Coordinates of C-alpha atoms and ligand atoms in Angstrom, one line a residue:
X3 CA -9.3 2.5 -4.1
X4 CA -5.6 1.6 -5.6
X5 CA -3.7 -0.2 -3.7
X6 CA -0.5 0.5 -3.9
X7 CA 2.7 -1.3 -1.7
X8 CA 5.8 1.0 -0.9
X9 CA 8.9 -1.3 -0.8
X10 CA 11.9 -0.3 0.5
X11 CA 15.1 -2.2 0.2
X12 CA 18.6 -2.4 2.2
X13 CA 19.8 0.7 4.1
X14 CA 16.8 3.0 3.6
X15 CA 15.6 2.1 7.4
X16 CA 18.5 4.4 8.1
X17 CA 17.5 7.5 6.2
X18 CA 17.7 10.8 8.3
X19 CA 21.2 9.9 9.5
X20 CA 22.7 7.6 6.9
X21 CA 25.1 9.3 4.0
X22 CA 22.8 12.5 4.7
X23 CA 24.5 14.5 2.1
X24 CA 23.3 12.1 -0.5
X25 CA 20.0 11.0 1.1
X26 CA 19.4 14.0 3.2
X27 CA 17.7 14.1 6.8
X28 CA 13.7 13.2 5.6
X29 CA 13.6 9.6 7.9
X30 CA 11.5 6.3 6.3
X31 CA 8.8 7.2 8.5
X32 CA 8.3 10.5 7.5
X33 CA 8.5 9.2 3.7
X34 CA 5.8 6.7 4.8
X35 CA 3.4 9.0 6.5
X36 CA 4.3 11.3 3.4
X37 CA 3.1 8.0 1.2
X38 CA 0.1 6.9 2.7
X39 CA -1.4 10.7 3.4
X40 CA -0.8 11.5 -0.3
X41 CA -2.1 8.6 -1.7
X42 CA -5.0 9.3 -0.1
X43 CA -5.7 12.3 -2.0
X44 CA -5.0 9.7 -5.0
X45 CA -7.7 7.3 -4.0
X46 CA -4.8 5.2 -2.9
X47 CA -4.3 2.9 0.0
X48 CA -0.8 2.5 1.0
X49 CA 1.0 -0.4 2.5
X50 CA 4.5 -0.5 3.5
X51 CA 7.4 -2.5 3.8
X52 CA 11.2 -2.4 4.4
X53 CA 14.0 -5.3 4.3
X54 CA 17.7 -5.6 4.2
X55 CA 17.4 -9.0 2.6
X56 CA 16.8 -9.6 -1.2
X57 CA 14.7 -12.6 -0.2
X58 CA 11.9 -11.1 1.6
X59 CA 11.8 -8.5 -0.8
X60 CA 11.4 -11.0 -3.2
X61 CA 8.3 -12.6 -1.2
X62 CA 6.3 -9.1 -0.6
X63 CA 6.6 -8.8 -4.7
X64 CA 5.3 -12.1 -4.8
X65 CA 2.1 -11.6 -2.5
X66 CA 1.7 -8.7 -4.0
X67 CA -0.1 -10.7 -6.8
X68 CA -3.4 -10.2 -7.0
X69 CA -3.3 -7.9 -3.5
X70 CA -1.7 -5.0 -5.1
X71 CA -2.7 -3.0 -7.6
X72 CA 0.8 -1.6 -8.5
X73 CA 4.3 -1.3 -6.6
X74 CA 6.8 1.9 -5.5
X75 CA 9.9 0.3 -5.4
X76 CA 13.7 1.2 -4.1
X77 CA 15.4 -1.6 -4.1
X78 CA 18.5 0.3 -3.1
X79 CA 21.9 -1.7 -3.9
X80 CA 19.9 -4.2 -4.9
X81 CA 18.8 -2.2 -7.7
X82 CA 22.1 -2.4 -9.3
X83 CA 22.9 -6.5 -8.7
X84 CA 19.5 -8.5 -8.4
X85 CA 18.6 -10.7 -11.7
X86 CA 16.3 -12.3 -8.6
X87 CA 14.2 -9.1 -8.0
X88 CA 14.0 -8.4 -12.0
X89 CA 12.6 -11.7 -11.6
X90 CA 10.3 -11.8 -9.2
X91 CA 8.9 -8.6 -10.8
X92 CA 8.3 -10.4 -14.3
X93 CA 6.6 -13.0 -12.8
X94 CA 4.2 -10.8 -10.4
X95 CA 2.1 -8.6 -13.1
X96 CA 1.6 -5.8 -11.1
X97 CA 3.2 -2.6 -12.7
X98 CA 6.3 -1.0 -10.7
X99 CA 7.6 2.3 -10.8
X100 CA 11.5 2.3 -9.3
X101 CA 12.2 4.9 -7.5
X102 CA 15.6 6.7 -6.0
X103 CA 16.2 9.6 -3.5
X104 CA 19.3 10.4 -5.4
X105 CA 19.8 10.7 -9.2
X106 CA 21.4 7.6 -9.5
X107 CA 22.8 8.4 -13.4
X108 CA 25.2 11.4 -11.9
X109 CA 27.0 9.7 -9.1
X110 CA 29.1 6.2 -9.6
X111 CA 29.1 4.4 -12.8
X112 CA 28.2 1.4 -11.3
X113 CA 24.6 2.7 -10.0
X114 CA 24.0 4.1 -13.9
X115 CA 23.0 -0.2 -13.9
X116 CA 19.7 -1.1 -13.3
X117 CA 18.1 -4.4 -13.3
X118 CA 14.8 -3.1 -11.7
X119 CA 14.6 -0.9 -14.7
X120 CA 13.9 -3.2 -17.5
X121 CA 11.0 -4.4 -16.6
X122 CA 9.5 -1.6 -14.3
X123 CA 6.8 0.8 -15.9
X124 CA 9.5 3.9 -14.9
X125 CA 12.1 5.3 -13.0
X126 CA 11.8 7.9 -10.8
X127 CA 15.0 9.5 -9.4
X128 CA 16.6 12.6 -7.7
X129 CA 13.8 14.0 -5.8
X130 CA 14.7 12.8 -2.8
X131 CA 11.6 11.8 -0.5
X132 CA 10.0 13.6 -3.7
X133 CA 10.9 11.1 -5.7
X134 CA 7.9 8.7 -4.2
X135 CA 5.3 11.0 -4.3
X136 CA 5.9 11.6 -8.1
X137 CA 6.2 7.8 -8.6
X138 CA 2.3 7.5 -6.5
X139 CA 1.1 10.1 -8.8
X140 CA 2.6 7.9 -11.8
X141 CA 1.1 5.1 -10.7
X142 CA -2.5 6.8 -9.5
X143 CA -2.7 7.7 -14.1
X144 CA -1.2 4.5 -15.1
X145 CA -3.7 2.7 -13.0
X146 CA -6.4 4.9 -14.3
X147 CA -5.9 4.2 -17.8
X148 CA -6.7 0.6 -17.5
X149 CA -3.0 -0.9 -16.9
X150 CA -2.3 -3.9 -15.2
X151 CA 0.5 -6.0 -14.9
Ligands
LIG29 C1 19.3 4.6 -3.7 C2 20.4 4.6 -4.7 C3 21.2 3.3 -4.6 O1 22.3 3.3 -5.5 C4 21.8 3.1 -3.2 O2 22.4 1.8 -3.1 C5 20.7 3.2 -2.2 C6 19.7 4.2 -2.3 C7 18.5 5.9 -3.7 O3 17.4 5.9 -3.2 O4 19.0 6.9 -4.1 O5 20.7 2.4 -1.2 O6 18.3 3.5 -4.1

């Protein structure tokens, strides 16, 4: 089995009623039962997390060394501000796919920025809860093909 951790960051434990014309009304639960049901199909066993603070986000990509095979990331806001996260991600050699529910290159210049980018494997955005599913299935053939790290 993969094993793949789902990190959310800032904000998303509000999806279903936060900005729902952006985000629309799929809640974090239902993208995590929507996570850890298709991964199974993948061979995957899914963990979660979710935090509004950069640190502890920083500390699950952390012990995710060695314990994960590979990462789904939103980092949110963070995503477009966090030298830290882009970081912490360097250091952990597990491969990350970013992911967004909305296509962050058509809405606010300053979201067209990501630091998560560089040094994940891909970006995923624009599918909404979509969006994570594609990035498991990204993952499940990266994984596959020998890639770590
Ligand atoms: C987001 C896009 C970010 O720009 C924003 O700050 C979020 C959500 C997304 O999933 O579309 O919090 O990561």
């Amino acid at each position: 089995m993969q094993r793949i951790l789902v990190a959310n960051g800032p904000n998303l434990n509000l999806l279903g009623t936060r900005q729902t014309e952006v985000y629309g009304h799929t809640t974090l639960q239902t993208i995590e039962d929507l996570c850890r049901t298709h991964g199974e199909t993948l061979g995957q066993t899914v963990t979660h997390m979710q935090s509004n603070h950069e640190g502890a986000l920083i500390d699950a990509i952390h012990a995710a060394r060695g314990t994960q095979d590979g990462i789904v990331l939103n980092a949110g806001a963070f995503t477009h501000t966090s030298v830290a996260l882009m970081d912490a991600i360097s250091s952990a050699e597990v491969p990350v796919v970013e992911v967004h529910l909305s296509n962050i290159h058509a809405r606010e210049a300053f979201r067209h920025k990501s630091y998560i980018a560089r040094v994940a494997i891909g970006q995923i955005c624009g599918f909404g809860a979509q969006s994570y599913v594609l990035a498991l299935e990204a993952l499940a053939a990266h994984l596959a093909e020998g890639h770590t790290g």
